[in-house]
PDB file of C-alpha atoms in Angstrom:
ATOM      1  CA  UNK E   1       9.380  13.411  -4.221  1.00 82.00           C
ATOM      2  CA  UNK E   2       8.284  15.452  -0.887  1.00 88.00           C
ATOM      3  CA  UNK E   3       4.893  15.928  -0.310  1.00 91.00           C
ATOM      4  CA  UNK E   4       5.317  19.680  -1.128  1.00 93.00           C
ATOM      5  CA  UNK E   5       6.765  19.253  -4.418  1.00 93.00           C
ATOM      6  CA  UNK E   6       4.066  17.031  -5.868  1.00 93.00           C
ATOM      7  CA  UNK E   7       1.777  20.006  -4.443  1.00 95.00           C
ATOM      8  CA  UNK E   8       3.544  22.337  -6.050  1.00 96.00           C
ATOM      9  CA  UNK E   9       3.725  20.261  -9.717  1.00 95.00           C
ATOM     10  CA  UNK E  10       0.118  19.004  -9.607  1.00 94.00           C
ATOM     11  CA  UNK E  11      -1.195  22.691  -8.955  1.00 94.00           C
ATOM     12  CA  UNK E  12       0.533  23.858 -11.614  1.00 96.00           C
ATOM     13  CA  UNK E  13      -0.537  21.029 -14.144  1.00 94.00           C
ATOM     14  CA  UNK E  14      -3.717  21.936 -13.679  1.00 93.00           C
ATOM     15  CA  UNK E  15      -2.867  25.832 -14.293  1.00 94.00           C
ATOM     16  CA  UNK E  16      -3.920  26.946 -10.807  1.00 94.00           C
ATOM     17  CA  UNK E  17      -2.791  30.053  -8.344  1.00 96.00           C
ATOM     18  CA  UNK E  18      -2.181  29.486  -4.742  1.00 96.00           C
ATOM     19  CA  UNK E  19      -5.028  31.001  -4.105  1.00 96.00           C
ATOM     20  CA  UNK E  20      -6.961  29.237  -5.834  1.00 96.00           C
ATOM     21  CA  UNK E  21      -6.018  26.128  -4.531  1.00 96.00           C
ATOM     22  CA  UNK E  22      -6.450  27.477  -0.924  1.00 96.00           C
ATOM     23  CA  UNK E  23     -10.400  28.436  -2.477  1.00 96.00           C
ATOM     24  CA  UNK E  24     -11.102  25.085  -3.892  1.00 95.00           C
ATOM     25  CA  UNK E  25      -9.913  23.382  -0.289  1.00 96.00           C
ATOM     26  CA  UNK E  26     -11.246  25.964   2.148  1.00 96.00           C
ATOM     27  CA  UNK E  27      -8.112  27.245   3.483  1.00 96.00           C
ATOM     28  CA  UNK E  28      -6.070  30.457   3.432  1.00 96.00           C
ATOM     29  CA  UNK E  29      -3.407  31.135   1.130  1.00 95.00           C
ATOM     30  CA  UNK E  30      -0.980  30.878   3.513  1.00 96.00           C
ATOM     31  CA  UNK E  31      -1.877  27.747   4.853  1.00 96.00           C
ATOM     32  CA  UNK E  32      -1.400  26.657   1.285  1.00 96.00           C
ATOM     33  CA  UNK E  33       2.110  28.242   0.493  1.00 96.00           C
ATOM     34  CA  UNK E  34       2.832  26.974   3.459  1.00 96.00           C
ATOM     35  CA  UNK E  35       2.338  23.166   2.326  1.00 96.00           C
ATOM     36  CA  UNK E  36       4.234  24.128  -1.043  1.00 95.00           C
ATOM     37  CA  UNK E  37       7.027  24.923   0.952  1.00 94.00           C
ATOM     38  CA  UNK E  38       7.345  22.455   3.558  1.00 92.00           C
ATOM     39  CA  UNK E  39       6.768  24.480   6.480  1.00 94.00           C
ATOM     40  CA  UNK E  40       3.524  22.363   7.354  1.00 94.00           C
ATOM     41  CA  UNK E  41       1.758  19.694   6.769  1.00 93.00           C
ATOM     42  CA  UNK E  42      -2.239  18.924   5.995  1.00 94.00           C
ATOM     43  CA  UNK E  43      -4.083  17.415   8.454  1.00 92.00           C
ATOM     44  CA  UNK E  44      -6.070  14.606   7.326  1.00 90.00           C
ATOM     45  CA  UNK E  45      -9.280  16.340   6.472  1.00 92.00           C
ATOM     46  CA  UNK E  46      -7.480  19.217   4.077  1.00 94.00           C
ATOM     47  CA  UNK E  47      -5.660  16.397   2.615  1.00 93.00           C
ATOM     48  CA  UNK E  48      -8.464  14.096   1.655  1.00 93.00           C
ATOM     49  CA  UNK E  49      -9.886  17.792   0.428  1.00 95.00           C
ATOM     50  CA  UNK E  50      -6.639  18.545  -1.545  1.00 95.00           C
ATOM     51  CA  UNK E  51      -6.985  14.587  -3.299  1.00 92.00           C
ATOM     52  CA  UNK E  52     -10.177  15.184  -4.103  1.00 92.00           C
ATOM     53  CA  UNK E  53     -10.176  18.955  -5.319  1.00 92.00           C
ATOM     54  CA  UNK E  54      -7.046  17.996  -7.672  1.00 92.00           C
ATOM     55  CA  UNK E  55      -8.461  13.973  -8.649  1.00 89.00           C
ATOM     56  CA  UNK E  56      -6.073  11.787  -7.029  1.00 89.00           C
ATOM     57  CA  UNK E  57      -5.877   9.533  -4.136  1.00 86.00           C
ATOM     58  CA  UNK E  58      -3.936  10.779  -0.630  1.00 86.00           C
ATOM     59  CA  UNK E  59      -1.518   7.729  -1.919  1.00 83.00           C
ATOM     60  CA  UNK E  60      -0.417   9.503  -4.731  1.00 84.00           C
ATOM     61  CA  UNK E  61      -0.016  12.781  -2.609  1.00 88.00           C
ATOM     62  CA  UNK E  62       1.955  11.015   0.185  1.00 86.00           C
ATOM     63  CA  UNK E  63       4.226   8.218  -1.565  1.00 82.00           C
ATOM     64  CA  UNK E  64       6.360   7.554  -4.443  1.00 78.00           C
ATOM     65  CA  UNK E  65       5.346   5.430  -7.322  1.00 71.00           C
ATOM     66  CA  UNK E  66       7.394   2.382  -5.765  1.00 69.00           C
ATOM     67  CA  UNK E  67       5.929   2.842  -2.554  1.00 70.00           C
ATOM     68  CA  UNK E  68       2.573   2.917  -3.979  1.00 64.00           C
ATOM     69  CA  UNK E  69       2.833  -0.851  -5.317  1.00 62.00           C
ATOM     70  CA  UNK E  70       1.464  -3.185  -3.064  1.00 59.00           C
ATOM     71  CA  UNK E  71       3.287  -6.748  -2.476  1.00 59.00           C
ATOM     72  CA  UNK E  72       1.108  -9.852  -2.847  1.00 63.00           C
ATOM     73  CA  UNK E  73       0.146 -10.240   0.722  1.00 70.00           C
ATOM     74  CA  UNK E  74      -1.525  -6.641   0.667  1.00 76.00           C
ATOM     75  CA  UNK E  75      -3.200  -7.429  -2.536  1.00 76.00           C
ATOM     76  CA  UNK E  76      -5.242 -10.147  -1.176  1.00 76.00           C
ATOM     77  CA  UNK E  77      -5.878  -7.864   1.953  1.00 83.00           C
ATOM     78  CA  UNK E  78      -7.117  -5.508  -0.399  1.00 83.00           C
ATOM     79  CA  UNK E  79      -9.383  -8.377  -1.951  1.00 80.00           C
ATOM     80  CA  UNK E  80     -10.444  -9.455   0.787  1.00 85.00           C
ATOM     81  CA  UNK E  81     -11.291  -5.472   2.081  1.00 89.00           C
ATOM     82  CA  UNK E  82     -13.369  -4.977  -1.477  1.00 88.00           C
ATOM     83  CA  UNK E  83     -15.877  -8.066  -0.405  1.00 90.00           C
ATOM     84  CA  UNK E  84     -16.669  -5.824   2.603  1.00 91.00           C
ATOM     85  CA  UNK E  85     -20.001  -3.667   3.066  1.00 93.00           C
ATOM     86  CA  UNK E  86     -19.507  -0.041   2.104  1.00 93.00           C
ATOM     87  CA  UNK E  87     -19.652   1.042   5.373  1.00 94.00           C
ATOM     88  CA  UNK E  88     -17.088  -1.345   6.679  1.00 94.00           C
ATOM     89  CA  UNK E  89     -14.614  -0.615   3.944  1.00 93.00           C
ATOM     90  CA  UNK E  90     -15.080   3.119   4.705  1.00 93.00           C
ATOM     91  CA  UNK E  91     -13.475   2.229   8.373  1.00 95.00           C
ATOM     92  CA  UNK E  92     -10.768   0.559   6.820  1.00 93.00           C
ATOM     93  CA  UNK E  93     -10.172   3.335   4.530  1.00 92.00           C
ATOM     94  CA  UNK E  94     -10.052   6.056   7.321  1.00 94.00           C
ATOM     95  CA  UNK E  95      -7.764   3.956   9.110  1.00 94.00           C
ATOM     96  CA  UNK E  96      -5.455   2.932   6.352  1.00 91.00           C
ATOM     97  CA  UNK E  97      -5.076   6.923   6.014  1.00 91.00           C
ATOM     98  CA  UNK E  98      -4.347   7.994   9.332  1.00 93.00           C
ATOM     99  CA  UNK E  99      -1.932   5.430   9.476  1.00 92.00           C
ATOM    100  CA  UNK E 100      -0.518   7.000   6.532  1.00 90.00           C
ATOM    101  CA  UNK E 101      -0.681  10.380   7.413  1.00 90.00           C
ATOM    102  CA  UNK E 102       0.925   9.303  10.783  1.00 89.00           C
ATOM    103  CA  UNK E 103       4.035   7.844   8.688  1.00 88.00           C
ATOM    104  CA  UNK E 104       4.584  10.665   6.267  1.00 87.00           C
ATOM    105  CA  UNK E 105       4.585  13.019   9.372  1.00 86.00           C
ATOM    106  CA  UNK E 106       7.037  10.492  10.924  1.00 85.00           C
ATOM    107  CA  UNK E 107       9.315  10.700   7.482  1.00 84.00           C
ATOM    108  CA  UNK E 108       9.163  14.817   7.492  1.00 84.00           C
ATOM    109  CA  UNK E 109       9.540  14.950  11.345  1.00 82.00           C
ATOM    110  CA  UNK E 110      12.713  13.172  10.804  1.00 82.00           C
ATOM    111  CA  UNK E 111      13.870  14.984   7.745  1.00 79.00           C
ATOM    112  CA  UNK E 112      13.068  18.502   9.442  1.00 80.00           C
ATOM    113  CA  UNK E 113      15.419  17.306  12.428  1.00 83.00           C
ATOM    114  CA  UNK E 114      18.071  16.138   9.767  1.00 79.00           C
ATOM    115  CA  UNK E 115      17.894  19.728   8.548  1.00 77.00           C
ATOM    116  CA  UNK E 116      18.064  21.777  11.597  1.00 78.00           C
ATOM    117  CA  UNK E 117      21.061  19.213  12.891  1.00 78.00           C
ATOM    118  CA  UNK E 118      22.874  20.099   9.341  1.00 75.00           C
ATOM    119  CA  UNK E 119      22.175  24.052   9.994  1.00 74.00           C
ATOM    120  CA  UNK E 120      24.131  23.575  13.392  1.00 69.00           C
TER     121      UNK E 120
END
């Protein structure tokens, strides 16, 4: 499911306008319809605000449920990662979601050339 269309489906779940999802996160409206329909994407600070205003990680925002599952080896990076200070893990955590962000921009980059390409 696009990024947009768990948006739109987790806003409504929790009974909410547009608006005042935009309110919660800090943003304009149209910032936000924007988002719902694909037109943009979130920089990484309005999404970590958008995970944390509606209670769920930027992992469940960006990537399906089979995506989501790590394989063994990350597992015992992620072990390994929880024995950390706080402040270290915090680096790996900003890192792990830029790298994410980067990739779901890669995936709707490609998709929005797909489209235009189909248009022609």
């Amino acid at each position: 499911m696009p990024l947009s269309e768990r948006l739109i489906a987790l806003r409504k779940q929790r009974s909410l306008s547009q608006q005042a999802m935009a309110d919660a996160i800090g943003i304009h409206a149209n910032s936000w319809k924007k988002y719902e329909t694909g037109q943009a994407q979130p920089s990484l600070d309005v999404l970590k605000k958008i995970a944390t205003s509606l209670n769920v990680s930027t992992d469940f925002l960006l990537f399906d449920e089979h995506e989501r599952v790590p394989v063994d080896e990350l597992s015992l990076q992620f072990e390994a990662i929880s024995q950390l200070p706080d402040d270290e893990q915090s680096i790996v955590r900003e890192v792990l979601e830029s790298l994410i962000i980067k990739y779901q921009s890669r995936r709707w980059d490609s998709a929005r050339q797909a489209a235009k390409k189909k248009e022609e």
